[in-house]
């Protein structure tokens, strides 16, 4: 009830902020254009040394549009950043001038701030999340990895192609520089882009009687953790219905290849290439020296059960969001989602991924002596000592 009241209040405030003029929503926009996403044709190689190129190309996809092309774009931005705000205004004006047939949609709060400055923009009514899935052909993100994860939460089923521009703190998931937005967006709109499918997981919470309580898609990781409680929690981990181990510790992470560079990495998990379809299981501070991180087939079903004799409580966190407490005897089932994130990506994925883990994650950066790599010297900056 409180949430509904808050949504009504937000919408009423938006109307007051626009001087009671009609808010331009998407209700009159036709259903979105379905994209054609097909496996990219492998390159013809002349020698054995190039055979790996064929394998990688076969796992990426090309983006094409049916009919007249995309009709609606959703632009999602990071908040409280003057640089991001300026970039958003520039992109929306360029899109409207270059492709006037495309509807530009902003989230409600952003819409209220810019409706006067950008009279051609539209929004989706607060709380009407199904409308995103109905009308949005592709998404532009301006921000960091958190902005990217927010977009994932808006689409619980099929996700339209996402064009991510890096304007955040790290941006490991974001391949494009916002200075190059014009050629990148032209490629997307004209249907000449390469798409990388990023695997998601399905998180299903079951109560003590086995009934389903909640279901949600996961982009980075699902973590069962003791949270703020002082005692260690005891969690039994099952693989396809068979007991794998029972862990006493802070918790257990179950993540995707995309999430392997997030919380799982901090817990000692492996860095997994996005084309490796797998599920990562990593313990968080276990009371054991032999519980090592695992990589499981993507077809696996991982079940985490809060042990009935656990001294500590457990809380579920999905992509960093608190999803509530798990009581003793309750469990979560985690499987591969049938709805991956389709992310517009660089044509040369291998070079881009290797560059990112070197430049952003400082992969294998030495403290004792500098050494050269494909991306230059690894001599630490002064502020890295």
GROMACS .gro file of C-alpha atoms in nm:
model
  385
    1UNK     CA    1   0.000   0.000   0.000
    2UNK     CA    2   0.278   0.238   0.091
    3UNK     CA    3   0.456   0.166  -0.239
    4UNK     CA    4   0.141   0.240  -0.440
    5UNK     CA    5   0.093   0.565  -0.249
    6UNK     CA    6   0.455   0.661  -0.315
    7UNK     CA    7   0.414   0.595  -0.687
    8UNK     CA    8   0.098   0.805  -0.703
    9UNK     CA    9   0.273   1.086  -0.516
   10UNK     CA   10   0.571   1.071  -0.751
   11UNK     CA   11   0.345   1.084  -1.055
   12UNK     CA   12   0.146   1.374  -0.908
   13UNK     CA   13   0.469   1.563  -0.840
   14UNK     CA   14   0.576   1.505  -1.199
   15UNK     CA   15   0.250   1.654  -1.328
   16UNK     CA   16   0.289   1.958  -1.104
   17UNK     CA   17   0.648   2.002  -1.221
   18UNK     CA   18   0.527   2.011  -1.584
   19UNK     CA   19   0.261   2.270  -1.516
   20UNK     CA   20  -0.026   2.019  -1.543
   21UNK     CA   21   0.038   1.962  -1.914
   22UNK     CA   22  -0.020   1.612  -2.042
   23UNK     CA   23   0.271   1.380  -1.973
   24UNK     CA   24   0.391   1.216  -2.295
   25UNK     CA   25   0.384   0.844  -2.220
   26UNK     CA   26   0.429   0.547  -2.452
   27UNK     CA   27   0.068   0.423  -2.450
   28UNK     CA   28   0.012   0.526  -2.814
   29UNK     CA   29   0.335   0.366  -2.941
   30UNK     CA   30   0.302   0.043  -3.136
   31UNK     CA   31   0.456  -0.276  -3.003
   32UNK     CA   32   0.832  -0.292  -3.054
   33UNK     CA   33   1.009  -0.423  -3.362
   34UNK     CA   34   1.153  -0.768  -3.301
   35UNK     CA   35   1.524  -0.778  -3.384
   36UNK     CA   36   1.683  -1.056  -3.584
   37UNK     CA   37   1.981  -1.182  -3.386
   38UNK     CA   38   2.175  -1.449  -3.572
   39UNK     CA   39   2.508  -1.619  -3.517
   40UNK     CA   40   2.786  -1.425  -3.681
   41UNK     CA   41   2.943  -1.603  -3.975
   42UNK     CA   42   3.295  -1.727  -3.896
   43UNK     CA   43   3.582  -1.572  -4.086
   44UNK     CA   44   3.761  -1.781  -4.347
   45UNK     CA   45   4.103  -1.860  -4.205
   46UNK     CA   46   4.411  -1.935  -4.413
   47UNK     CA   47   4.617  -2.106  -4.145
   48UNK     CA   48   4.590  -2.294  -3.819
   49UNK     CA   49   4.695  -1.988  -3.621
   50UNK     CA   50   4.366  -1.814  -3.706
   51UNK     CA   51   4.138  -2.104  -3.617
   52UNK     CA   52   4.054  -1.949  -3.280
   53UNK     CA   53   3.899  -1.650  -3.461
   54UNK     CA   54   3.644  -1.880  -3.624
   55UNK     CA   55   3.545  -2.031  -3.289
   56UNK     CA   56   3.493  -1.693  -3.125
   57UNK     CA   57   3.299  -1.548  -3.418
   58UNK     CA   58   3.064  -1.844  -3.406
   59UNK     CA   59   2.961  -1.750  -3.050
   60UNK     CA   60   2.885  -1.386  -3.120
   61UNK     CA   61   2.579  -1.259  -3.301
   62UNK     CA   62   2.484  -1.000  -3.558
   63UNK     CA   63   2.195  -0.759  -3.504
   64UNK     CA   64   1.942  -0.694  -3.780
   65UNK     CA   65   1.599  -0.529  -3.768
   66UNK     CA   66   1.278  -0.647  -3.925
   67UNK     CA   67   1.068  -0.406  -4.129
   68UNK     CA   68   1.150  -0.035  -4.102
   69UNK     CA   69   1.389  -0.067  -3.808
   70UNK     CA   70   1.364   0.033  -3.441
   71UNK     CA   71   1.088   0.268  -3.333
   72UNK     CA   72   1.165   0.328  -2.964
   73UNK     CA   73   1.484   0.365  -2.761
   74UNK     CA   74   1.509   0.376  -2.382
   75UNK     CA   75   1.791   0.593  -2.247
   76UNK     CA   76   1.900   0.516  -1.890
   77UNK     CA   77   2.156   0.735  -1.716
   78UNK     CA   78   2.358   0.748  -1.398
   79UNK     CA   79   2.226   1.005  -1.151
   80UNK     CA   80   2.406   1.303  -0.997
   81UNK     CA   81   2.667   1.352  -1.268
   82UNK     CA   82   2.694   1.673  -1.470
   83UNK     CA   83   2.901   1.498  -1.738
   84UNK     CA   84   2.640   1.224  -1.779
   85UNK     CA   85   2.358   1.480  -1.791
   86UNK     CA   86   2.537   1.674  -2.065
   87UNK     CA   87   2.600   1.357  -2.265
   88UNK     CA   88   2.235   1.254  -2.232
   89UNK     CA   89   2.113   1.587  -2.368
   90UNK     CA   90   2.357   1.570  -2.660
   91UNK     CA   91   2.259   1.214  -2.750
   92UNK     CA   92   1.883   1.275  -2.730
   93UNK     CA   93   1.907   1.588  -2.946
   94UNK     CA   94   2.124   1.410  -3.202
   95UNK     CA   95   1.889   1.112  -3.213
   96UNK     CA   96   1.585   1.334  -3.260
   97UNK     CA   97   1.751   1.537  -3.535
   98UNK     CA   98   1.901   1.237  -3.719
   99UNK     CA   99   1.625   0.979  -3.665
  100UNK     CA  100   1.305   1.177  -3.597
  101UNK     CA  101   1.095   0.861  -3.644
  102UNK     CA  102   1.243   0.705  -3.328
  103UNK     CA  103   1.066   0.766  -2.997
  104UNK     CA  104   1.305   0.855  -2.714
  105UNK     CA  105   1.196   0.729  -2.371
  106UNK     CA  106   1.345   0.833  -2.035
  107UNK     CA  107   1.268   0.702  -1.689
  108UNK     CA  108   1.002   0.904  -1.499
  109UNK     CA  109   1.232   1.102  -1.267
  110UNK     CA  110   1.467   1.196  -1.550
  111UNK     CA  111   1.170   1.285  -1.770
  112UNK     CA  112   1.039   1.534  -1.514
  113UNK     CA  113   1.377   1.710  -1.509
  114UNK     CA  114   1.416   1.741  -1.886
  115UNK     CA  115   1.065   1.752  -2.036
  116UNK     CA  116   1.080   2.130  -2.067
  117UNK     CA  117   1.427   2.129  -2.223
  118UNK     CA  118   1.358   1.828  -2.447
  119UNK     CA  119   0.989   1.851  -2.546
  120UNK     CA  120   1.006   1.549  -2.779
  121UNK     CA  121   1.092   1.290  -2.509
  122UNK     CA  122   0.848   1.040  -2.359
  123UNK     CA  123   0.831   0.833  -2.043
  124UNK     CA  124   0.667   0.525  -1.901
  125UNK     CA  125   0.423   0.557  -1.611
  126UNK     CA  126   0.568   0.482  -1.269
  127UNK     CA  127   0.531   0.113  -1.184
  128UNK     CA  128   0.427   0.006  -1.535
  129UNK     CA  129   0.730  -0.216  -1.594
  130UNK     CA  130   0.553  -0.434  -1.851
  131UNK     CA  131   0.544  -0.133  -2.082
  132UNK     CA  132   0.923  -0.140  -2.109
  133UNK     CA  133   0.906  -0.490  -2.256
  134UNK     CA  134   0.621  -0.395  -2.491
  135UNK     CA  135   0.768  -0.088  -2.664
  136UNK     CA  136   1.146  -0.065  -2.615
  137UNK     CA  137   1.348  -0.178  -2.919
  138UNK     CA  138   1.694  -0.108  -2.775
  139UNK     CA  139   1.849   0.056  -2.470
  140UNK     CA  140   2.129   0.311  -2.428
  141UNK     CA  141   2.305   0.327  -2.092
  142UNK     CA  142   2.518   0.618  -1.972
  143UNK     CA  143   2.701   0.540  -1.650
  144UNK     CA  144   2.882   0.248  -1.493
  145UNK     CA  145   2.821  -0.118  -1.430
  146UNK     CA  146   2.548  -0.030  -1.179
  147UNK     CA  147   2.348   0.148  -1.450
  148UNK     CA  148   2.386  -0.161  -1.668
  149UNK     CA  149   2.254  -0.384  -1.386
  150UNK     CA  150   1.959  -0.149  -1.334
  151UNK     CA  151   1.854  -0.200  -1.696
  152UNK     CA  152   1.861  -0.576  -1.643
  153UNK     CA  153   1.618  -0.539  -1.352
  154UNK     CA  154   1.366  -0.359  -1.578
  155UNK     CA  155   1.329  -0.664  -1.805
  156UNK     CA  156   1.249  -0.993  -1.634
  157UNK     CA  157   1.195  -1.176  -1.964
  158UNK     CA  158   1.340  -1.088  -2.306
  159UNK     CA  159   1.588  -0.800  -2.291
  160UNK     CA  160   1.625  -0.568  -2.592
  161UNK     CA  161   1.978  -0.502  -2.722
  162UNK     CA  162   2.176  -0.278  -2.484
  163UNK     CA  163   2.428  -0.018  -2.605
  164UNK     CA  164   2.646   0.058  -2.299
  165UNK     CA  165   2.861   0.372  -2.284
  166UNK     CA  166   3.118   0.390  -2.006
  167UNK     CA  167   3.077   0.695  -1.783
  168UNK     CA  168   3.105   0.536  -1.439
  169UNK     CA  169   3.375   0.435  -1.193
  170UNK     CA  170   3.496   0.108  -1.348
  171UNK     CA  171   3.290   0.014  -1.651
  172UNK     CA  172   3.421  -0.337  -1.705
  173UNK     CA  173   3.095  -0.434  -1.877
  174UNK     CA  174   3.082  -0.123  -2.095
  175UNK     CA  175   3.282  -0.141  -2.420
  176UNK     CA  176   3.210   0.200  -2.576
  177UNK     CA  177   3.341   0.551  -2.512
  178UNK     CA  178   3.063   0.810  -2.511
  179UNK     CA  179   3.270   1.036  -2.739
  180UNK     CA  180   3.203   0.782  -3.017
  181UNK     CA  181   2.828   0.762  -2.967
  182UNK     CA  182   2.731   0.871  -3.319
  183UNK     CA  183   2.896   0.588  -3.519
  184UNK     CA  184   2.802   0.329  -3.257
  185UNK     CA  185   2.434   0.428  -3.255
  186UNK     CA  186   2.426   0.446  -3.636
  187UNK     CA  187   2.553   0.087  -3.648
  188UNK     CA  188   2.281  -0.026  -3.408
  189UNK     CA  189   1.995   0.159  -3.580
  190UNK     CA  190   2.108   0.050  -3.927
  191UNK     CA  191   2.153  -0.311  -3.814
  192UNK     CA  192   2.527  -0.363  -3.855
  193UNK     CA  193   2.630  -0.426  -3.494
  194UNK     CA  194   2.777  -0.728  -3.318
  195UNK     CA  195   2.591  -0.860  -3.014
  196UNK     CA  196   2.733  -1.055  -2.719
  197UNK     CA  197   2.483  -1.263  -2.518
  198UNK     CA  198   2.555  -1.237  -2.146
  199UNK     CA  199   2.412  -1.523  -1.945
  200UNK     CA  200   2.167  -1.455  -1.662
  201UNK     CA  201   2.051  -1.682  -1.380
  202UNK     CA  202   1.704  -1.748  -1.244
  203UNK     CA  203   1.676  -1.721  -0.865
  204UNK     CA  204   1.378  -1.899  -0.710
  205UNK     CA  205   1.312  -1.885  -0.335
  206UNK     CA  206   1.123  -2.174  -0.177
  207UNK     CA  207   0.966  -2.176   0.166
  208UNK     CA  208   1.006  -2.457   0.417
  209UNK     CA  209   0.706  -2.643   0.270
  210UNK     CA  210   0.858  -2.630  -0.080
  211UNK     CA  211   0.619  -2.369  -0.219
  212UNK     CA  212   0.759  -2.100  -0.451
  213UNK     CA  213   0.785  -1.758  -0.284
  214UNK     CA  214   0.976  -1.543  -0.536
  215UNK     CA  215   1.146  -1.566  -0.875
  216UNK     CA  216   1.384  -1.312  -1.030
  217UNK     CA  217   1.658  -1.294  -1.292
  218UNK     CA  218   2.020  -1.243  -1.186
  219UNK     CA  219   2.292  -1.070  -1.389
  220UNK     CA  220   2.598  -1.080  -1.161
  221UNK     CA  221   2.535  -1.303  -0.864
  222UNK     CA  222   2.300  -1.435  -0.601
  223UNK     CA  223   2.458  -1.437  -0.257
  224UNK     CA  224   2.328  -1.597   0.060
  225UNK     CA  225   2.510  -1.414   0.339
  226UNK     CA  226   2.492  -1.371   0.715
  227UNK     CA  227   2.461  -0.995   0.661
  228UNK     CA  228   2.479  -0.794   0.983
  229UNK     CA  229   2.434  -1.092   1.215
  230UNK     CA  230   2.739  -1.177   1.429
  231UNK     CA  231   2.726  -1.557   1.401
  232UNK     CA  232   2.845  -1.758   1.102
  233UNK     CA  233   2.569  -1.911   0.895
  234UNK     CA  234   2.548  -2.276   0.791
  235UNK     CA  235   2.442  -2.336   0.431
  236UNK     CA  236   2.402  -2.671   0.256
  237UNK     CA  237   2.485  -2.658  -0.115
  238UNK     CA  238   2.322  -2.910  -0.351
  239UNK     CA  239   2.414  -2.979  -0.715
  240UNK     CA  240   2.127  -3.119  -0.921
  241UNK     CA  241   1.966  -3.247  -0.601
  242UNK     CA  242   2.281  -3.411  -0.460
  243UNK     CA  243   2.453  -3.271  -0.152
  244UNK     CA  244   2.778  -3.105  -0.259
  245UNK     CA  245   2.891  -2.959   0.073
  246UNK     CA  246   2.772  -2.788   0.388
  247UNK     CA  247   2.954  -2.462   0.454
  248UNK     CA  248   2.998  -2.272   0.779
  249UNK     CA  249   3.103  -1.916   0.704
  250UNK     CA  250   2.983  -1.577   0.593
  251UNK     CA  251   2.796  -1.713   0.293
  252UNK     CA  252   2.804  -1.854  -0.060
  253UNK     CA  253   2.800  -1.675  -0.395
  254UNK     CA  254   2.647  -1.825  -0.710
  255UNK     CA  255   2.737  -1.612  -1.010
  256UNK     CA  256   2.757  -1.578  -1.386
  257UNK     CA  257   3.062  -1.521  -1.608
  258UNK     CA  258   2.960  -1.155  -1.611
  259UNK     CA  259   2.954  -1.154  -1.230
  260UNK     CA  260   3.293  -1.325  -1.207
  261UNK     CA  261   3.460  -0.982  -1.200
  262UNK     CA  262   3.227  -0.853  -0.927
  263UNK     CA  263   3.176  -0.982  -0.569
  264UNK     CA  264   3.290  -1.332  -0.663
  265UNK     CA  265   3.632  -1.196  -0.763
  266UNK     CA  266   3.670  -1.033  -0.421
  267UNK     CA  267   3.589  -1.369  -0.261
  268UNK     CA  268   3.866  -1.544  -0.454
  269UNK     CA  269   3.658  -1.671  -0.746
  270UNK     CA  270   3.795  -1.710  -1.101
  271UNK     CA  271   3.774  -1.456  -1.383
  272UNK     CA  272   3.551  -1.620  -1.645
  273UNK     CA  273   3.540  -1.515  -2.010
  274UNK     CA  274   3.183  -1.410  -2.109
  275UNK     CA  275   3.169  -1.678  -2.382
  276UNK     CA  276   3.228  -1.957  -2.128
  277UNK     CA  277   2.878  -2.070  -2.037
  278UNK     CA  278   2.910  -2.167  -1.672
  279UNK     CA  279   2.795  -2.109  -1.316
  280UNK     CA  280   3.049  -2.002  -1.052
  281UNK     CA  281   3.010  -2.110  -0.688
  282UNK     CA  282   3.238  -1.925  -0.447
  283UNK     CA  283   3.240  -1.934  -0.065
  284UNK     CA  284   3.261  -1.612   0.135
  285UNK     CA  285   3.505  -1.645   0.426
  286UNK     CA  286   3.440  -2.016   0.493
  287UNK     CA  287   3.556  -2.176   0.817
  288UNK     CA  288   3.759  -2.420   0.611
  289UNK     CA  289   4.086  -2.425   0.417
  290UNK     CA  290   3.959  -2.668   0.152
  291UNK     CA  291   3.638  -2.507   0.020
  292UNK     CA  292   3.762  -2.377  -0.315
  293UNK     CA  293   3.558  -2.192  -0.581
  294UNK     CA  294   3.389  -2.412  -0.844
  295UNK     CA  295   3.292  -2.368  -1.208
  296UNK     CA  296   2.987  -2.576  -1.299
  297UNK     CA  297   2.811  -2.642  -1.630
  298UNK     CA  298   2.548  -2.381  -1.713
  299UNK     CA  299   2.285  -2.658  -1.715
  300UNK     CA  300   2.338  -2.717  -1.341
  301UNK     CA  301   2.078  -2.658  -1.072
  302UNK     CA  302   2.236  -2.517  -0.756
  303UNK     CA  303   2.031  -2.521  -0.436
  304UNK     CA  304   2.137  -2.332  -0.123
  305UNK     CA  305   1.956  -2.439   0.195
  306UNK     CA  306   1.983  -2.259   0.527
  307UNK     CA  307   2.064  -2.548   0.756
  308UNK     CA  308   1.804  -2.609   1.029
  309UNK     CA  309   2.081  -2.603   1.293
  310UNK     CA  310   2.253  -2.289   1.167
  311UNK     CA  311   2.345  -2.053   1.453
  312UNK     CA  312   2.334  -1.749   1.227
  313UNK     CA  313   2.064  -1.610   1.006
  314UNK     CA  314   2.095  -1.562   0.630
  315UNK     CA  315   1.991  -1.288   0.389
  316UNK     CA  316   1.958  -1.314   0.012
  317UNK     CA  317   2.129  -1.049  -0.201
  318UNK     CA  318   2.063  -1.031  -0.577
  319UNK     CA  319   2.308  -0.814  -0.772
  320UNK     CA  320   2.378  -0.624  -0.452
  321UNK     CA  321   2.011  -0.570  -0.361
  322UNK     CA  322   1.873  -0.696  -0.029
  323UNK     CA  323   1.598  -0.947  -0.114
  324UNK     CA  324   1.503  -1.040   0.240
  325UNK     CA  325   1.586  -1.293   0.507
  326UNK     CA  326   1.587  -1.668   0.459
  327UNK     CA  327   1.458  -1.863   0.757
  328UNK     CA  328   1.592  -2.197   0.874
  329UNK     CA  329   1.485  -2.470   0.632
  330UNK     CA  330   1.417  -2.229   0.345
  331UNK     CA  331   1.621  -2.254   0.026
  332UNK     CA  332   1.691  -2.092  -0.308
  333UNK     CA  333   1.725  -2.270  -0.642
  334UNK     CA  334   1.952  -2.114  -0.904
  335UNK     CA  335   1.950  -2.218  -1.268
  336UNK     CA  336   2.039  -2.067  -1.604
  337UNK     CA  337   1.783  -1.812  -1.723
  338UNK     CA  338   1.638  -1.851  -2.075
  339UNK     CA  339   1.660  -1.470  -2.110
  340UNK     CA  340   2.021  -1.352  -2.154
  341UNK     CA  341   2.129  -0.991  -2.185
  342UNK     CA  342   2.197  -0.908  -2.550
  343UNK     CA  343   2.477  -0.651  -2.532
  344UNK     CA  344   2.607  -0.461  -2.833
  345UNK     CA  345   2.981  -0.523  -2.828
  346UNK     CA  346   3.309  -0.465  -3.005
  347UNK     CA  347   3.367  -0.672  -3.318
  348UNK     CA  348   3.696  -0.803  -3.178
  349UNK     CA  349   3.585  -0.943  -2.843
  350UNK     CA  350   3.914  -1.115  -2.760
  351UNK     CA  351   4.125  -0.801  -2.790
  352UNK     CA  352   3.869  -0.593  -2.602
  353UNK     CA  353   3.835  -0.837  -2.313
  354UNK     CA  354   4.212  -0.877  -2.275
  355UNK     CA  355   4.252  -0.500  -2.281
  356UNK     CA  356   3.984  -0.455  -2.014
  357UNK     CA  357   4.126  -0.701  -1.762
  358UNK     CA  358   4.470  -0.541  -1.807
  359UNK     CA  359   4.371  -0.175  -1.799
  360UNK     CA  360   4.071  -0.185  -1.564
  361UNK     CA  361   4.144  -0.481  -1.334
  362UNK     CA  362   4.528  -0.447  -1.352
  363UNK     CA  363   4.549  -0.820  -1.425
  364UNK     CA  364   4.876  -0.977  -1.299
  365UNK     CA  365   5.021  -0.635  -1.228
  366UNK     CA  366   5.353  -0.685  -1.056
  367UNK     CA  367   5.481  -0.500  -0.752
  368UNK     CA  368   5.849  -0.590  -0.794
  369UNK     CA  369   5.944  -0.503  -1.149
  370UNK     CA  370   5.781  -0.362  -1.463
  371UNK     CA  371   5.719  -0.584  -1.762
  372UNK     CA  372   5.588  -0.516  -2.106
  373UNK     CA  373   5.266  -0.656  -2.242
  374UNK     CA  374   5.048  -0.610  -2.546
  375UNK     CA  375   4.903  -0.302  -2.378
  376UNK     CA  376   5.228  -0.135  -2.271
  377UNK     CA  377   5.431  -0.113  -1.955
  378UNK     CA  378   5.283  -0.219  -1.623
  379UNK     CA  379   5.489   0.031  -1.428
  380UNK     CA  380   5.270   0.132  -1.132
  381UNK     CA  381   5.157   0.491  -1.097
  382UNK     CA  382   5.277   0.679  -0.792
  383UNK     CA  383   4.940   0.647  -0.624
  384UNK     CA  384   4.946   0.266  -0.665
  385UNK     CA  385   5.236   0.215  -0.420
   0.00000   0.00000   0.00000
